[in-house]
Short mmCIF file of C-alpha atoms in Angstrom, two decimals:
data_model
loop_
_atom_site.label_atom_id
_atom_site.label_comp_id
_atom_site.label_asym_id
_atom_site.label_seq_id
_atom_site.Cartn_x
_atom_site.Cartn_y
_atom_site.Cartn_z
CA UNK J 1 1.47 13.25 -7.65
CA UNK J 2 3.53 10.67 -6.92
CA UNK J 3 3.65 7.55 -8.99
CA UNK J 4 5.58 4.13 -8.91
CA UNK J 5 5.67 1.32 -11.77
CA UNK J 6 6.97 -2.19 -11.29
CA UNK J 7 6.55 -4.22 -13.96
CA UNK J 8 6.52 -3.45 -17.82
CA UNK J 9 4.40 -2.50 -20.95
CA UNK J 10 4.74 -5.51 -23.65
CA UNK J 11 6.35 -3.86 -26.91
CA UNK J 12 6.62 -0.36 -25.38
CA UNK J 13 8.90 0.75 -28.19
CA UNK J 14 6.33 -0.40 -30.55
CA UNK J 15 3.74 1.44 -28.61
CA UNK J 16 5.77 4.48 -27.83
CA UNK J 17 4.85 6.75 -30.73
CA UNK J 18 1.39 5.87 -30.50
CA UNK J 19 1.22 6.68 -26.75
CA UNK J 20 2.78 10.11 -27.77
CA UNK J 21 -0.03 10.59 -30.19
CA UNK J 22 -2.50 10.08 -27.67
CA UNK J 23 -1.33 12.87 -25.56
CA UNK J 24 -2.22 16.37 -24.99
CA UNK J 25 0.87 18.69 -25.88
CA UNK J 26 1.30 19.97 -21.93
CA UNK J 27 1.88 16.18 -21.19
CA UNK J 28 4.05 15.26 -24.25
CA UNK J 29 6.43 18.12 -22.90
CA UNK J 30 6.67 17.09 -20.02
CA UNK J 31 8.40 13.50 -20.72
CA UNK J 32 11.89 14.07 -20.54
CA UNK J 33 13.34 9.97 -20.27
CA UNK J 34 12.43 6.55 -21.90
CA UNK J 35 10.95 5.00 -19.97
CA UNK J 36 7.45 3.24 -20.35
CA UNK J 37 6.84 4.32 -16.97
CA UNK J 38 7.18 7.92 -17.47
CA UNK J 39 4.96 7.17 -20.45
CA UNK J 40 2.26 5.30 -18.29
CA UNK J 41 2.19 8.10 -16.03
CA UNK J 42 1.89 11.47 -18.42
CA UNK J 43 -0.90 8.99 -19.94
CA UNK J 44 -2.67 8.46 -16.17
CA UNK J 45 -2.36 12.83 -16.16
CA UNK J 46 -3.56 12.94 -19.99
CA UNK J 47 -6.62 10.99 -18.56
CA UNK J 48 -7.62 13.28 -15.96
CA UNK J 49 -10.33 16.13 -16.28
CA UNK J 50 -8.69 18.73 -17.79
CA UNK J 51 -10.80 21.55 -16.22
CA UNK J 52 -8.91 20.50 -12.86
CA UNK J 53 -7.34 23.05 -10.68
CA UNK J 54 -3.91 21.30 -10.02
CA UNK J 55 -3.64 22.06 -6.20
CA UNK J 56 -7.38 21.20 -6.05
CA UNK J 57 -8.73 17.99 -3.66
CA UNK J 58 -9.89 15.28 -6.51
CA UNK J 59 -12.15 12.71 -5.68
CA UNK J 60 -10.68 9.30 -5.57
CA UNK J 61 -13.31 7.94 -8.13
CA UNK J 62 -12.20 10.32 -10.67
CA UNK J 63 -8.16 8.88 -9.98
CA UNK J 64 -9.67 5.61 -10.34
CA UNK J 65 -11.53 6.25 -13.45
CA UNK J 66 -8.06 7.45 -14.99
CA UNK J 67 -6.33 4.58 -13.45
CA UNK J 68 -8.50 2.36 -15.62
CA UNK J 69 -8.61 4.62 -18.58
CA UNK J 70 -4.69 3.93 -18.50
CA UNK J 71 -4.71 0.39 -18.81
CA UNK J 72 -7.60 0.08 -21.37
CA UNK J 73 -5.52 2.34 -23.35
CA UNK J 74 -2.00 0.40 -23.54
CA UNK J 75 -4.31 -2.89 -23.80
CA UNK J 76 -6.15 -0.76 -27.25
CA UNK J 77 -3.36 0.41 -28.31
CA UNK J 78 -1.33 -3.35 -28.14
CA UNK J 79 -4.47 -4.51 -30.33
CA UNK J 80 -4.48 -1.71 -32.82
CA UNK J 81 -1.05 -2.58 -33.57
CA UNK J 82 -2.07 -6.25 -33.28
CA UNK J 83 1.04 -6.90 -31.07
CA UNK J 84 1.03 -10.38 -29.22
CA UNK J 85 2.40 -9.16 -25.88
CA UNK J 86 2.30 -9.29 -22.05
CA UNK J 87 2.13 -6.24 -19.59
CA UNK J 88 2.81 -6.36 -15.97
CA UNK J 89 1.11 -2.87 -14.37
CA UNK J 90 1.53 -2.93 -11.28
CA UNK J 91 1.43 1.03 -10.40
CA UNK J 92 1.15 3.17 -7.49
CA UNK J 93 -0.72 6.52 -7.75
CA UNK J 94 -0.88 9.43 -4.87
CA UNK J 95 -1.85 12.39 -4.68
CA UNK J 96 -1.45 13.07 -0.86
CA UNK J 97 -4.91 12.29 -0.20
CA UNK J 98 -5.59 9.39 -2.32
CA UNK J 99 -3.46 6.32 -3.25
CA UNK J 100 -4.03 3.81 -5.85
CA UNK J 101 -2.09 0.51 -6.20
CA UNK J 102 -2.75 -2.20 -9.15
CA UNK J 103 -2.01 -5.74 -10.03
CA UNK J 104 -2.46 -6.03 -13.49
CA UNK J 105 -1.42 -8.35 -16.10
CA UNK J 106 -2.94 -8.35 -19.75
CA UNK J 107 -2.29 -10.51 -22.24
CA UNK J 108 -2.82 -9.35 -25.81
CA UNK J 109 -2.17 -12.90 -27.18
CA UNK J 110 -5.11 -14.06 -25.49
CA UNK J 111 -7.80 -13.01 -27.21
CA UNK J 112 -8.81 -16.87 -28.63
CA UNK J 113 -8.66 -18.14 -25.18
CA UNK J 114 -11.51 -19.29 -23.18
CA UNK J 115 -12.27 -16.58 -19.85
CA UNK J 116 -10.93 -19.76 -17.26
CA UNK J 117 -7.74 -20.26 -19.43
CA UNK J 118 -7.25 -16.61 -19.64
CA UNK J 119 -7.61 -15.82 -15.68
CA UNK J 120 -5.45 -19.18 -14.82
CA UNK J 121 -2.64 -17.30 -17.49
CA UNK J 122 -3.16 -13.89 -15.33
CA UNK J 123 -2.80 -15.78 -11.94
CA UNK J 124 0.52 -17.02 -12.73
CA UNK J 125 2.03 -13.88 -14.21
CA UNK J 126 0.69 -11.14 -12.18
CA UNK J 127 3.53 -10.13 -9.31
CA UNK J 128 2.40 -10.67 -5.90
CA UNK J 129 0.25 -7.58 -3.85
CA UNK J 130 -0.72 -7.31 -0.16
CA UNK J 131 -2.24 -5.28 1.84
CA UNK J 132 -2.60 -5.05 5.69
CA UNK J 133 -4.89 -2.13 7.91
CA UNK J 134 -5.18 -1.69 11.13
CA UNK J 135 -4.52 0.86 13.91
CA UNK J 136 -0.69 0.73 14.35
CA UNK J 137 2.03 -1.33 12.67
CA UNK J 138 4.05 -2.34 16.34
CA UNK J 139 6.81 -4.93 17.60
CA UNK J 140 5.36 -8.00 19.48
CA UNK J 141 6.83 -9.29 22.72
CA UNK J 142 7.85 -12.37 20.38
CA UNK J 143 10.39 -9.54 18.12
CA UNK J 144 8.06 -10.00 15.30
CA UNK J 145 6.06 -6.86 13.41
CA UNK J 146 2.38 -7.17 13.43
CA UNK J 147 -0.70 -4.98 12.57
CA UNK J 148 -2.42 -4.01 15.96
CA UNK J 149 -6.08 -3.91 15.92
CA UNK J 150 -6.38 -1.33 18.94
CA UNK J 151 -9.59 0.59 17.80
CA UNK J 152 -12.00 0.55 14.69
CA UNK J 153 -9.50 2.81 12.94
CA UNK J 154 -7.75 2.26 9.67
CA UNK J 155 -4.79 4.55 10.82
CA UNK J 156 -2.13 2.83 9.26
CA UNK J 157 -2.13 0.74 5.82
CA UNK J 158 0.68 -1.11 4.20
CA UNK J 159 0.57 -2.32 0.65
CA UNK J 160 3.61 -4.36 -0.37
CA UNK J 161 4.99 -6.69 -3.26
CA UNK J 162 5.55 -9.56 -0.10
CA UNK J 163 4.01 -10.19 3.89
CA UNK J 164 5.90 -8.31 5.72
CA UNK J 165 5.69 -10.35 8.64
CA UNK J 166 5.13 -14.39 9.12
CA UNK J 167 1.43 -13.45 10.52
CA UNK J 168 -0.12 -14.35 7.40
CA UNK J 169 -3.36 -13.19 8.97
CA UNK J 170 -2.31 -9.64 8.98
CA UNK J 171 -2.20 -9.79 5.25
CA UNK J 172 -4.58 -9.79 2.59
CA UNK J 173 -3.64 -10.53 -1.04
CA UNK J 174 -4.36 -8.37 -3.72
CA UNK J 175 -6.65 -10.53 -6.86
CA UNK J 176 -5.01 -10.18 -9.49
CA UNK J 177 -6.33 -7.72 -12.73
CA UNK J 178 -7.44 -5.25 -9.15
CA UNK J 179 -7.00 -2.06 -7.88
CA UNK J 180 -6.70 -1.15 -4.48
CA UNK J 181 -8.26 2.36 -3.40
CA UNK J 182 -6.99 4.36 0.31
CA UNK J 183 -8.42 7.45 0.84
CA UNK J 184 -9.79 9.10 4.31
CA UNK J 185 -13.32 8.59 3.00
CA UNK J 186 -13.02 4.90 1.66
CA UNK J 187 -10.37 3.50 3.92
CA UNK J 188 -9.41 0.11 1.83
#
């Protein structure tokens, strides 16, 4: 797999012993830094199936269903320990076949908010994701970078933090509190 984290968990050293807890011993031994990231990601594994031949193809639902499992579980855990936090998960999954990108914020403090005060909070704190597909990622005549729509094909997908070009049209913006899924079956 590879994986990618921008953003942080809220109170992570607060959270870190509990996050151990939660994980099988294979994964626990396999953490060898600090960071909450590494910690995210041993907890995206601990979610898997664990019958799951590791050079085996996995279905993308199953990745998502971990994906999820992931943040539900720092978002439980920062309420167990009734920590008044904020956590910016942004992560990027792949397994060669599959990738997963997210734009998540949660906000343990909210939980006395109203749902419209709660998603306006979200919209301002989640960092920016886009996305653009299309059949080739080319130079115009004009110098400038643009998706090319050549055929019906998906071929090539970007996902980035920022538009990559000024053709705002080639870009779509990630909501935030989503998940983007690519895979050869789903496309986008």
């Amino acid at each position: 797999y590879t994986f990618m984290h921008n953003g942080g968990i809220g109170s992570f050293g607060k959270l870190k012993k509990d996050i151990v807890m939660s994980l099988s011993s294979d994964y626990y031994k396999n953490i060898q830094g600090t960071t909450d990231s590494e910690h995210a990601f041993m907890m995206f594994l601990n979610h898997l199936p664990k019958q799951m031949d590791k050079n085996s193809f996995v279905e993308p639902q199953i990745l998502l269903k971990a994906l999820k499992k992931t943040v539900v579980n720092i978002l439980y855990l920062q309420k167990k320990l009734k920590l008044e936090t904020e956590s910016t998960l942004n992560f990027a999954i792949s397994d060669g076949n599959t990738t997963l990108v997210s734009r998540i914020y949660i906000n343990s403090k909210q939980i006395n908010e109203t749902e419209k005060e709660k998603e306006a909070s979200s919209k301002s704190k989640a960092a920016s994701l886009y996305f653009s597909c299309g059949s080739m990622w080319a130079k115009c005549s004009d110098e400038e970078y643009r998706m090319r729509h050549t055929n019906m094909n998906e071929d090539v997908v970007i996902i980035a933090s920022e538009r990559l070009s000024m053709c705002y049209e080639d870009w779509v913006e990630v909501p935030h509190n989503h998940i983007v899924l690519i895979s050869n079956k789903t496309n986008v």
